[in-house]
mmCIF file of C-alpha atoms and ligand atoms in Angstrom:
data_model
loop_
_atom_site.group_PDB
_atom_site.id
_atom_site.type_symbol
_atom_site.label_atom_id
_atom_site.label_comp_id
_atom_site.label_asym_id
_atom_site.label_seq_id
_atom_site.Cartn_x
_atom_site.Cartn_y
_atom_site.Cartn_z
ATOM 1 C CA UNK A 24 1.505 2.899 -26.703
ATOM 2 C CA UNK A 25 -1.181 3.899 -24.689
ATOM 3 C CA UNK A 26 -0.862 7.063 -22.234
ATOM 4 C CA UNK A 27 -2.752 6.077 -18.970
ATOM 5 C CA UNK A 28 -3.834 8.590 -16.374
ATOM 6 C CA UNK A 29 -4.484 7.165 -12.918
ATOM 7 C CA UNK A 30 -6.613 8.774 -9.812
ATOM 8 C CA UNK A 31 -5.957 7.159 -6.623
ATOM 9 C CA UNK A 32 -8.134 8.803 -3.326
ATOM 10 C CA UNK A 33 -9.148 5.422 -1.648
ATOM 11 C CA UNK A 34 -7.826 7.106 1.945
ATOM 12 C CA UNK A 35 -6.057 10.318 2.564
ATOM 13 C CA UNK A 36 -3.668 10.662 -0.619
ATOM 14 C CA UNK A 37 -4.915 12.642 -4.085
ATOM 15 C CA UNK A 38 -2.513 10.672 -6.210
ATOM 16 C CA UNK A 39 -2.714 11.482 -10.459
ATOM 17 C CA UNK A 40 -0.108 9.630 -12.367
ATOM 18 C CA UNK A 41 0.465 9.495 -16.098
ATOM 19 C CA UNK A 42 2.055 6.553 -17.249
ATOM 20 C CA UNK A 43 2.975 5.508 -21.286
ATOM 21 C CA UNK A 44 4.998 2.243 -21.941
ATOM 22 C CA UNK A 45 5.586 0.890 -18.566
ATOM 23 C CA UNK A 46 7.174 4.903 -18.145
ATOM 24 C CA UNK A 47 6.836 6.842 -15.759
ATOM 25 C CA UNK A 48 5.390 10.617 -16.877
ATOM 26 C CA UNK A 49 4.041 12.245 -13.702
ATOM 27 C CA UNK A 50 3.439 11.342 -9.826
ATOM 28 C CA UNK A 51 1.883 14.228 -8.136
ATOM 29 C CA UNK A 52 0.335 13.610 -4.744
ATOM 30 C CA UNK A 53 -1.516 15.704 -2.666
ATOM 31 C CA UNK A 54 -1.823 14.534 1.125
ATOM 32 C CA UNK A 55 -4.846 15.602 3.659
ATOM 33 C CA UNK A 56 -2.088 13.825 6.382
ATOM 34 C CA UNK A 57 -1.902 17.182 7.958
ATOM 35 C CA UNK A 58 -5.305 17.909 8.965
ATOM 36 C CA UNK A 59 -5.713 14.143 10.361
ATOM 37 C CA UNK A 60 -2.770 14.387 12.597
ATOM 38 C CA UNK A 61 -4.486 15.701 15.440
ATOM 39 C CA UNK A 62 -7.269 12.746 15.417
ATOM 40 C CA UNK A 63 -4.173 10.368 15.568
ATOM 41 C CA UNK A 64 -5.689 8.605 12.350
ATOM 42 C CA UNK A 65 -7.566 9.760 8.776
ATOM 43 C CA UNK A 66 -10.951 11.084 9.644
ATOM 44 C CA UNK A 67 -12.983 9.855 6.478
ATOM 45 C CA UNK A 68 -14.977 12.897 5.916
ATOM 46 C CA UNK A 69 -12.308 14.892 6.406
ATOM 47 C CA UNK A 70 -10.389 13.143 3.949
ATOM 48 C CA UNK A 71 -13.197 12.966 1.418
ATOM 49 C CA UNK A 72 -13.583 17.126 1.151
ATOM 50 C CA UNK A 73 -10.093 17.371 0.996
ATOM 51 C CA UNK A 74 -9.991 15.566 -2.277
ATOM 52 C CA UNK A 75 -12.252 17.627 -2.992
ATOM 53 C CA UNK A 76 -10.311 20.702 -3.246
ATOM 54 C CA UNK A 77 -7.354 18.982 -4.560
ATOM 55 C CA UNK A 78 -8.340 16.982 -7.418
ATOM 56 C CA UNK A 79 -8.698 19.328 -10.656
ATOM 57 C CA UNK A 80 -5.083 21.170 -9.308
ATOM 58 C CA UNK A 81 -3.370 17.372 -9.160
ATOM 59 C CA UNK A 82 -4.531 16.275 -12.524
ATOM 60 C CA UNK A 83 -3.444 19.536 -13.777
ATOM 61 C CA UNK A 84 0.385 19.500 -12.446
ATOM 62 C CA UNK A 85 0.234 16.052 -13.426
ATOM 63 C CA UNK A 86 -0.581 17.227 -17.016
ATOM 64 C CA UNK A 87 2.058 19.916 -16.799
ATOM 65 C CA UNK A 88 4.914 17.649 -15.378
ATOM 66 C CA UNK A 89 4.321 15.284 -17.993
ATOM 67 C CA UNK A 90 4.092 17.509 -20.748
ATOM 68 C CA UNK A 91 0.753 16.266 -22.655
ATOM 69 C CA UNK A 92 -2.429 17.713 -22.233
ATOM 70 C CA UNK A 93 -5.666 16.224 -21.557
ATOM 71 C CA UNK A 94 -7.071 15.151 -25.224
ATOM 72 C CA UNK A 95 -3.253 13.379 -25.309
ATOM 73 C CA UNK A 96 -4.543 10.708 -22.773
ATOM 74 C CA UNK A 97 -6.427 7.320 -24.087
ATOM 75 C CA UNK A 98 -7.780 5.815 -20.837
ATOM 76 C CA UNK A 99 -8.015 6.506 -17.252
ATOM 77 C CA UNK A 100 -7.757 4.799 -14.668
ATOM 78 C CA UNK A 101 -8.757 4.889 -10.727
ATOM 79 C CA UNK A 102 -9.452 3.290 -7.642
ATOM 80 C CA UNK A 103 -12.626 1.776 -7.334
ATOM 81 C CA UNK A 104 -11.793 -0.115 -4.259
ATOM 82 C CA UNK A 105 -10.900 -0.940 -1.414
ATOM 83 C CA UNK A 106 -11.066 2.087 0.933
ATOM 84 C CA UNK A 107 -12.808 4.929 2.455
ATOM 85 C CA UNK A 108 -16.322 5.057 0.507
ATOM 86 C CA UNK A 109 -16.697 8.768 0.295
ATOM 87 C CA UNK A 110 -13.244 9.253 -0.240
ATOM 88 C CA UNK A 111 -13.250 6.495 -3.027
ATOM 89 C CA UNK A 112 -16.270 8.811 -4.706
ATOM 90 C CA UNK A 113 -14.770 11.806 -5.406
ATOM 91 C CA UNK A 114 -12.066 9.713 -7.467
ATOM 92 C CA UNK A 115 -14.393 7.664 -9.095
ATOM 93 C CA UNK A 116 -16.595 10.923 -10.062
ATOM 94 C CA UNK A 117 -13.837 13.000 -11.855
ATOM 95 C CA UNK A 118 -12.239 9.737 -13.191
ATOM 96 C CA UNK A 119 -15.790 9.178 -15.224
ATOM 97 C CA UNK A 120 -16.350 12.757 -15.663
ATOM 98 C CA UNK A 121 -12.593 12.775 -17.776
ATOM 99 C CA UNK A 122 -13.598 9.563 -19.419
ATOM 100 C CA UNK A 123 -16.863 10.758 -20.412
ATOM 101 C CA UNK A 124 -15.840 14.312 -21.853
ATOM 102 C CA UNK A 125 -12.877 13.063 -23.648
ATOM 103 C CA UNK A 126 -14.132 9.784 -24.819
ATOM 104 C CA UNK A 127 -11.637 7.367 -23.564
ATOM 105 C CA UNK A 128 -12.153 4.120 -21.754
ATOM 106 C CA UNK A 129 -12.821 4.245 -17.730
ATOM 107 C CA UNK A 130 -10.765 1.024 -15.647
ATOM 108 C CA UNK A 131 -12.317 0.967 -12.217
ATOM 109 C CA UNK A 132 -9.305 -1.234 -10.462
ATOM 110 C CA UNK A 133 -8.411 -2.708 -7.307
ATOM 111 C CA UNK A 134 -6.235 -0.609 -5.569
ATOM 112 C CA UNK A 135 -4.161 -3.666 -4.036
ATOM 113 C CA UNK A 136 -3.765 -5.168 -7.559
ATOM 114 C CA UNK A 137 -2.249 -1.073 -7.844
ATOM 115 C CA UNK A 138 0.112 -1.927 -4.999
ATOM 116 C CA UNK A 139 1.646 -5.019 -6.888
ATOM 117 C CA UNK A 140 1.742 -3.745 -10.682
ATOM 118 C CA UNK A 141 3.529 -0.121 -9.629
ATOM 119 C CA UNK A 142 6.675 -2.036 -9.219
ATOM 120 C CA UNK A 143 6.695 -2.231 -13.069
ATOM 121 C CA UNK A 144 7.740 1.719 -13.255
ATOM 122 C CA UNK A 145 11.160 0.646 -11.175
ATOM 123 C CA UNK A 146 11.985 -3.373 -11.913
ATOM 124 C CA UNK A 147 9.949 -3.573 -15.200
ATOM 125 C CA UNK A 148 7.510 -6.456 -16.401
ATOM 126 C CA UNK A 149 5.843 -7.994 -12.954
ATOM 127 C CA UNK A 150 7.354 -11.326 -12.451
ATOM 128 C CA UNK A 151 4.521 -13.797 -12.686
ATOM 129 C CA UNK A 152 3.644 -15.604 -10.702
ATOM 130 C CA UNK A 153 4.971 -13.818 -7.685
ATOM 131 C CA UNK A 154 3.711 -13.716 -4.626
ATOM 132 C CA UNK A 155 2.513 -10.241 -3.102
ATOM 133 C CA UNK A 156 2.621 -8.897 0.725
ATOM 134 C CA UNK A 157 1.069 -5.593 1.001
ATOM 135 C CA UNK A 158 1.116 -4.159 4.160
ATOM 136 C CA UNK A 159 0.044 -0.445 4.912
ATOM 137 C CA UNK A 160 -2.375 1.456 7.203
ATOM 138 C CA UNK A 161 -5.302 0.076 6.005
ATOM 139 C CA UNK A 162 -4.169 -3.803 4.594
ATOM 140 C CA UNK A 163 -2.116 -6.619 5.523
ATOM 141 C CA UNK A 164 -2.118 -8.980 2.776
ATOM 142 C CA UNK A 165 -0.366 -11.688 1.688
ATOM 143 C CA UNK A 166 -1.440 -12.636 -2.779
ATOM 144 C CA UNK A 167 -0.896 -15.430 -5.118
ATOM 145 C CA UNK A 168 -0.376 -13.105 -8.264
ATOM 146 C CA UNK A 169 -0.577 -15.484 -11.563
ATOM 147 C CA UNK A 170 -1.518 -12.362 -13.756
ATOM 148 C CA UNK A 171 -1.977 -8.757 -12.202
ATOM 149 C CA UNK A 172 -3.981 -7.860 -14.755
ATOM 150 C CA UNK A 173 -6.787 -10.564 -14.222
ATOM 151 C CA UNK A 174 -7.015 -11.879 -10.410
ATOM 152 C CA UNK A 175 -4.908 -12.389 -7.241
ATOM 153 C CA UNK A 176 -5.491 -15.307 -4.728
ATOM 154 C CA UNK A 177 -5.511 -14.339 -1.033
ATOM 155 C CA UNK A 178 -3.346 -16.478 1.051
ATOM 156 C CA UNK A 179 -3.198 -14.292 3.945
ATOM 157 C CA UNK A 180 -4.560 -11.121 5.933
ATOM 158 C CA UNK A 181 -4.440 -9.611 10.035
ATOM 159 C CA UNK A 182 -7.046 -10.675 11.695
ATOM 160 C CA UNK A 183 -7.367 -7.523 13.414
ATOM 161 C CA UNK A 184 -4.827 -4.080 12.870
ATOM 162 C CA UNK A 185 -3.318 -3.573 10.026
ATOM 163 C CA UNK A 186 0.812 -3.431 9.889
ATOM 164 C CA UNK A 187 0.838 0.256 9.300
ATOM 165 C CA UNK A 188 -2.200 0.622 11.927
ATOM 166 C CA UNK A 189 -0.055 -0.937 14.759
ATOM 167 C CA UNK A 190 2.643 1.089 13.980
ATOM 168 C CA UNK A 191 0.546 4.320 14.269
ATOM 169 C CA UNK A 192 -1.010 2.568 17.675
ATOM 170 C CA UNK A 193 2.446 2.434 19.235
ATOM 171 C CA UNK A 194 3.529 5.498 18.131
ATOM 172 C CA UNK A 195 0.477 7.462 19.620
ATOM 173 C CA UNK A 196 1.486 5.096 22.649
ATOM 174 C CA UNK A 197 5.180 6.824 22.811
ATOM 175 C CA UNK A 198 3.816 10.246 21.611
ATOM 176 C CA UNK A 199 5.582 10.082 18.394
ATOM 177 C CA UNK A 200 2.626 11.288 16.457
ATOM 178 C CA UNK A 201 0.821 10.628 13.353
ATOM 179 C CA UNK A 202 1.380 8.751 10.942
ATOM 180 C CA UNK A 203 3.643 6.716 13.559
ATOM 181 C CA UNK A 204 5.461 4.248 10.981
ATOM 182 C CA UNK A 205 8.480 6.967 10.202
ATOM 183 C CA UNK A 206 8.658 7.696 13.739
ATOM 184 C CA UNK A 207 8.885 4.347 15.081
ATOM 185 C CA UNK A 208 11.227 3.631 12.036
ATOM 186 C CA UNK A 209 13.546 6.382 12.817
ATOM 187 C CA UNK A 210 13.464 5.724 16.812
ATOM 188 C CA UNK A 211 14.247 2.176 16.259
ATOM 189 C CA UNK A 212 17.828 2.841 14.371
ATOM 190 C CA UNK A 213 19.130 4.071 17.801
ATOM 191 C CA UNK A 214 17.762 0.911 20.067
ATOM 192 C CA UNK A 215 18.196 -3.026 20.276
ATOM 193 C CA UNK A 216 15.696 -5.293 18.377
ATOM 194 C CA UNK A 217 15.929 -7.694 21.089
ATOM 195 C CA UNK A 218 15.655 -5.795 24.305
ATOM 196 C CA UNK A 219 12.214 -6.704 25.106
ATOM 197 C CA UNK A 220 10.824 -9.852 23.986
ATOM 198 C CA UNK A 221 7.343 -8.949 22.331
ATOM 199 C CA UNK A 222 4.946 -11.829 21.374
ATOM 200 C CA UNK A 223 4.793 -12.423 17.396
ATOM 201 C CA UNK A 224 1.470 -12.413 16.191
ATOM 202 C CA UNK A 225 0.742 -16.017 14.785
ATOM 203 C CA UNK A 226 -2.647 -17.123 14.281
ATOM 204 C CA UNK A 227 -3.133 -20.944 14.607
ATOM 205 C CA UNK A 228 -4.721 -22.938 12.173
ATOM 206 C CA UNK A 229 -4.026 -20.048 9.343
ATOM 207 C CA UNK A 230 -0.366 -20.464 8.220
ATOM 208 C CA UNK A 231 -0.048 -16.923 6.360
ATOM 209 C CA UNK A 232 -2.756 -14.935 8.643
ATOM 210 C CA UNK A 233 -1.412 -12.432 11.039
ATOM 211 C CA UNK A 234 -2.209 -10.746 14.345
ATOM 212 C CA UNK A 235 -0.690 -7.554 15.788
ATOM 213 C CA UNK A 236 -3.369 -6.271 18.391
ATOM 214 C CA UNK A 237 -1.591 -9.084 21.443
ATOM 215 C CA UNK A 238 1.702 -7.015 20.711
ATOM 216 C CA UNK A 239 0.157 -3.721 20.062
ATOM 217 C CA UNK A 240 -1.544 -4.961 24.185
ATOM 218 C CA UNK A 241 1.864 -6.413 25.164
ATOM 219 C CA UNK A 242 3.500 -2.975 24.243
ATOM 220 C CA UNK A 243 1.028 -0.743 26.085
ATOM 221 C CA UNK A 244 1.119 -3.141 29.074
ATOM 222 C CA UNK A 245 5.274 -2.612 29.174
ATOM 223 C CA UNK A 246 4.948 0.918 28.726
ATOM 224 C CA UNK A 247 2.775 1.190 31.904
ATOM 225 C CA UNK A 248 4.959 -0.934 33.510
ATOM 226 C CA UNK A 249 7.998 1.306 33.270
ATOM 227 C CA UNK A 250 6.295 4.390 32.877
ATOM 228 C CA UNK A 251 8.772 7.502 34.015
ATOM 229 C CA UNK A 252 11.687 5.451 32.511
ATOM 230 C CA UNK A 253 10.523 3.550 29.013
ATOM 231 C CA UNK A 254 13.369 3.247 26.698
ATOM 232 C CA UNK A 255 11.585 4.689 23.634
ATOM 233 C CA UNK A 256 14.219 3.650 20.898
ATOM 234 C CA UNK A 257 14.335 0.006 22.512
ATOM 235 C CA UNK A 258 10.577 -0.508 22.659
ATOM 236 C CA UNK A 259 10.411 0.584 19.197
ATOM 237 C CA UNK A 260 13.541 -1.684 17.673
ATOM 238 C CA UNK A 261 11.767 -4.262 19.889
ATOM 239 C CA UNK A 262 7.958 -3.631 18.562
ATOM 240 C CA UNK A 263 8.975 -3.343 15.111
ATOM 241 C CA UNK A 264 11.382 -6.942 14.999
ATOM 242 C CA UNK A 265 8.280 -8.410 16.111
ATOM 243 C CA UNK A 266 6.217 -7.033 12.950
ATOM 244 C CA UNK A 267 8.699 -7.608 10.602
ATOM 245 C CA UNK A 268 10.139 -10.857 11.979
ATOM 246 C CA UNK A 269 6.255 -12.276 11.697
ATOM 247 C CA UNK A 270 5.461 -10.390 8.405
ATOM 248 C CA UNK A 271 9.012 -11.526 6.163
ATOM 249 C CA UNK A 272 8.543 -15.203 7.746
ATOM 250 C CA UNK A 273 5.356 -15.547 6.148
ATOM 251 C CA UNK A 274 5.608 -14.147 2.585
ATOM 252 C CA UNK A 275 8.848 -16.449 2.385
ATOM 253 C CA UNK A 276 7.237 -19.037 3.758
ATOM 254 C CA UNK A 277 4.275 -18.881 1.193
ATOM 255 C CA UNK A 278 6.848 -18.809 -1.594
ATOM 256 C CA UNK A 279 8.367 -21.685 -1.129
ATOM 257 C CA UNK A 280 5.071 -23.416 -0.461
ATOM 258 C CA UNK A 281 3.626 -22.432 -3.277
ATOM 259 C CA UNK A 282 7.224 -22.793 -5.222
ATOM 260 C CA UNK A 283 7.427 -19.123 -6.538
ATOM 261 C CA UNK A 284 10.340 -17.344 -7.006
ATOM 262 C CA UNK A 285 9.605 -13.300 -6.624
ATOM 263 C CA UNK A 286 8.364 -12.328 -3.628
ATOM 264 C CA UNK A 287 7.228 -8.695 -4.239
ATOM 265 C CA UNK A 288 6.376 -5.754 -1.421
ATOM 266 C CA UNK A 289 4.373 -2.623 -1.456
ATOM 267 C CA UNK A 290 2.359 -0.254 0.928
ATOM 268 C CA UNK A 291 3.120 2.087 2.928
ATOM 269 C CA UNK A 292 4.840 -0.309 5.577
ATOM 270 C CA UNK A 293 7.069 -1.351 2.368
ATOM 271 C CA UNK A 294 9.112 2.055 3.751
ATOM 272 C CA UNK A 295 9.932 0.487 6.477
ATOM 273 C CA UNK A 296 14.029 0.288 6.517
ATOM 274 C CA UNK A 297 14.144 -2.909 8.968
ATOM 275 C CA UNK A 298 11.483 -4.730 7.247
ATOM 276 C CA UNK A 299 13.633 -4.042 3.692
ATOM 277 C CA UNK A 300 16.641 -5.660 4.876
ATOM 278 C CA UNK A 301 14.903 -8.709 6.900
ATOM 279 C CA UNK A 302 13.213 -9.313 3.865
ATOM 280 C CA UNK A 303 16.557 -9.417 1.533
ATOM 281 C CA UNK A 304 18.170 -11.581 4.048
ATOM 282 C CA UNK A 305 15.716 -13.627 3.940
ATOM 283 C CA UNK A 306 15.005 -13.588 0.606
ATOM 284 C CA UNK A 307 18.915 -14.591 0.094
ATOM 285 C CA UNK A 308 18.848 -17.274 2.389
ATOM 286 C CA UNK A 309 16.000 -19.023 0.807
ATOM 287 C CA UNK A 310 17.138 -18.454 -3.185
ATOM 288 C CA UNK A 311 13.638 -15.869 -3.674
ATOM 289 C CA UNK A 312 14.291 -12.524 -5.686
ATOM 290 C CA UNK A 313 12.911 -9.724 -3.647
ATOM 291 C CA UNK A 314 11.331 -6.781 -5.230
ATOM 292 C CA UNK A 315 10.549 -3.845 -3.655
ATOM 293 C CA UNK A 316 9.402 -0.360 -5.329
ATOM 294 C CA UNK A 317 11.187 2.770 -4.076
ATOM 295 C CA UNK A 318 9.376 4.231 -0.795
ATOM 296 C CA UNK A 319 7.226 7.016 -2.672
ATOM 297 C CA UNK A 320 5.735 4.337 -4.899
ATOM 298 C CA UNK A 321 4.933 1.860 -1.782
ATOM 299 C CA UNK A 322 2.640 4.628 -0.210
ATOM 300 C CA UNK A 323 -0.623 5.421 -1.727
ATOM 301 C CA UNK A 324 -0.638 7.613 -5.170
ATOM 302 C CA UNK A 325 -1.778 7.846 -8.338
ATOM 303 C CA UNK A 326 1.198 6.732 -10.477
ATOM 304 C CA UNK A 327 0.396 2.652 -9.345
ATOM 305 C CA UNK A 328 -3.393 3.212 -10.443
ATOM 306 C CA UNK A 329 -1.818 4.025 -13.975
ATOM 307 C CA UNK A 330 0.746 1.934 -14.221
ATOM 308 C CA UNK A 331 -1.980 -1.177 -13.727
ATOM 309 C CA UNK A 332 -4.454 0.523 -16.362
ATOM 310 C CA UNK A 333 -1.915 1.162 -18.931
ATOM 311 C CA UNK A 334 -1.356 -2.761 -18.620
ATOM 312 C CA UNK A 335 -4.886 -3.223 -18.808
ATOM 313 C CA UNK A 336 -4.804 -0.985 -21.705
ATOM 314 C CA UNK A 337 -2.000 -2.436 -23.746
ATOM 315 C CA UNK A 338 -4.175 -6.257 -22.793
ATOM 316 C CA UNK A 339 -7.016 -4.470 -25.009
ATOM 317 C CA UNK A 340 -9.179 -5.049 -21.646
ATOM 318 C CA UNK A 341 -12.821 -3.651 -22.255
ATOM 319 C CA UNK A 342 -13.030 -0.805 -19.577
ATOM 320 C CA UNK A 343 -15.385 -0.447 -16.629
ATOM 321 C CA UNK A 344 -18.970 0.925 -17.478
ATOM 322 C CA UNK A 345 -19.979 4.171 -16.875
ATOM 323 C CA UNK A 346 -22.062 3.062 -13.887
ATOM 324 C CA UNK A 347 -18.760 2.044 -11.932
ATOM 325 C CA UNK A 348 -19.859 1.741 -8.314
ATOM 326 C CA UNK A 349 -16.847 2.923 -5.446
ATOM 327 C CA UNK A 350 -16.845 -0.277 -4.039
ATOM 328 C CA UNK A 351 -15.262 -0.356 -0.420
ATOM 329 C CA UNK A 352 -15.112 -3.617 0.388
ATOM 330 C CA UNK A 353 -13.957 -4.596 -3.340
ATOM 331 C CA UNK A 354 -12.964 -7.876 -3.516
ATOM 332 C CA UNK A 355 -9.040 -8.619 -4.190
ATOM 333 C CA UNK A 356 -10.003 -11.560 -6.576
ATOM 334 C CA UNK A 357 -11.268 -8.761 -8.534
ATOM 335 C CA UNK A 358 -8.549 -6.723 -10.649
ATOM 336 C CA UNK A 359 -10.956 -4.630 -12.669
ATOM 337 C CA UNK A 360 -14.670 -4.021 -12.104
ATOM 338 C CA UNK A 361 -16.927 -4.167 -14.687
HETATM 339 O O1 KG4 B 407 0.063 2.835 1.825
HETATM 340 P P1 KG4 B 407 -0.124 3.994 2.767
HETATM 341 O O2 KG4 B 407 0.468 5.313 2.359
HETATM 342 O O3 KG4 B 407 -1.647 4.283 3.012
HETATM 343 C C1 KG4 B 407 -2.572 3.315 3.341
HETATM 344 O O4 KG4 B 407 -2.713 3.093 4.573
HETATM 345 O O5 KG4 B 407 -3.191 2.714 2.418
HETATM 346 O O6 KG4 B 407 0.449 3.530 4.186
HETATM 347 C C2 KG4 B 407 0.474 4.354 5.317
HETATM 348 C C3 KG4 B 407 0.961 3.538 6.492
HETATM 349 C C4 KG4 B 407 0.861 4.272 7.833
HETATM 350 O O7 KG4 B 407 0.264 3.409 8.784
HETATM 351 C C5 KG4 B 407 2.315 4.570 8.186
HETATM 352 O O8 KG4 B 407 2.557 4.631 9.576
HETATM 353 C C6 KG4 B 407 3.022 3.391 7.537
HETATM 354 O O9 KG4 B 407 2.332 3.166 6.325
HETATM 355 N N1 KG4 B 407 4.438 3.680 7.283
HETATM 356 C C7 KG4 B 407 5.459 3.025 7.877
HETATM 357 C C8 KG4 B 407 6.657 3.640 7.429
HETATM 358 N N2 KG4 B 407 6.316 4.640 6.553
HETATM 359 C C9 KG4 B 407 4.951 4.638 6.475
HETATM 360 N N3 KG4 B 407 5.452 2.004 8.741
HETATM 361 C C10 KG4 B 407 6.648 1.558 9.178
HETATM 362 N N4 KG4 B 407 7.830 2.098 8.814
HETATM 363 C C11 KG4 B 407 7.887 3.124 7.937
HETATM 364 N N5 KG4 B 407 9.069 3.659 7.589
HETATM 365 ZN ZN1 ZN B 408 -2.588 1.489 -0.086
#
């Protein structure tokens, strides 16, 4: 069986994971989150020398948690896209440098194809086909998934802010801080979801696109409104129905469209608690099985990035070459680049 270690730094996480057999070895993430916080969102070079710094340290707990040592390992994998380019580099530099020096294969892979095949560390084998909503600071996507180890079909994307990204929006809003998806999360437990009713963000003409900068608007234009007396929790349990009401309609929606059965979830708006139980109910109602990896597998780390090459690995897929660009803009129909 092979034993897979993944590097993950396509935004503001150092993720190394070691994976063997569809287990789970070591998940060691270091986050730059910190020194963003006062920007109110990641500052790309900021995030790139922070990786940096923490790179050779995370592979090394990794190593140490797990228990094997480097000439153990028989691939490794990383991110090769989609993300911050400079922050994308650093991974894709010490991935090849490992590969090179101990003579495995490299897998350049897409990070969102990451997102989808980590849920094999908690549920086991990916049910294919599934269908794939990823939603997190940086993407809102809705997949066809036929084979995560070969290509996913986009069905759907925001037009504009991400899920996570309107989360953080409102949150700065509120001054609840950065990253603003906990925040809002936490706030929301203690107000009504239908106090206020905010617009949901559909996007004619494009059945599983959607749209969150009208409500991100319609929530700043409230807040001004009532400034000196806003109802934080209810704004929040308000803002956040309206994201997850638009964002479970659609991924069930494109199930039974496209007649699949597993709707799967991931990113780091996957923590979300409302958006988990919407998404059973939902789910229920409309005979789909719901799959949804544990919160510190839905954010960004290394663990997904070698839970997808260890597939790729156990496929006998050829690796990347050495020359592996960090693509990103990478394309999601593209799992693995060449
Ligand atoms: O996947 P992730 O760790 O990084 C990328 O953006 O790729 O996702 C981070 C995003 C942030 O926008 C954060 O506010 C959001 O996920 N988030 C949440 C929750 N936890 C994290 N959004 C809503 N509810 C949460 N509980
Ligand atoms: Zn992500």
């Amino acid at each position: 069986m092979p034993l897979v270690l993944g590097i993950e730094t396509s935004c503001d996480e150092t993720g190394v994971g070691i994976v063997r057999d569809g287990g789970l070895l070591a998940d060691e993430v270091a986050s730059s989150v910190e020194a963003h916080a006062r920007f109110g969102g990641v500052v790309p070079e900021v995030a790139s020398r922070a990786h940096l710094e923490a790179m050779v340290p995370t592979v090394r707990r990794a190593l140490a948690t797990a228990g094997v040592r480097l000439c153990d390992l028989d691939a490794i994998a990383v991110t090769a896209g989609p993300g911050l380019a400079g922050a994308l580099l650093v991974g894709v530099a010490a991935a090849k440098a490992y590969a090179v020096a101990l003579d495995v294969p490299l897998y350049g892979v897409n990070h969102l194809a990451a997102h989808v095949a980590v849920d094999v560390l908690e549920h086991g084998p990916i049910p294919e086909p599934c269908v794939a909503m990823l939603v997190s600071g940086g993407h809102s996507s809705l997949l066809l998934v036929e084979d995560v180890t070969q290509t996913m079909v986009p069905l759907g994307q925001t037009v504009d802010d991400a899920a996570g990204e309107a989360f953080d929006k409102v949150a700065r809003l509120l001054g609840l801080g950065f990253p603003g998806g906990p925040a809002v999360d936490r706030q929301a437990r203690a107000g009504r979801p239908d106090a206020i009713a905010f617009p949901r963000g559909v996007v004619r003409g494009a059945p599983y696109d959607v749209s969150f900068s009208g409500l991100k608007t319609a929530v700043a234009r409230w807040v001004e409104a009532h400034e000196g007396a806003v109802p934080v929790a209810d704004v929040c349990a308000s803002f956040q129905e309206a994201v997850v009401d638009v964002l479970t309609a659609k991924a069930v929606a494109a199930c039974r469209e496209r007649g699949v059965e597993h709707l799967v979830i991931g990113g780091g708006v996957a923590a979300n608690s409302r958006l988990r139980v919407l998404a059973q109910q939902r789910c229920d109602a409309a005979g789909l099985r719901l799959r949804v990896p544990r919160p510190g597998l839905c954010t960004d780390n290394g663990a997904m990035v070698a839970a997808l090459g260890e597939r790729l690995a156990a496929t006998g897929a050829p690796g990347s070459s050495l020359d592996l660009p960090a693509d990103s803009g990478m394309d999601v129909r593209e799992v693995l680049c060449r």
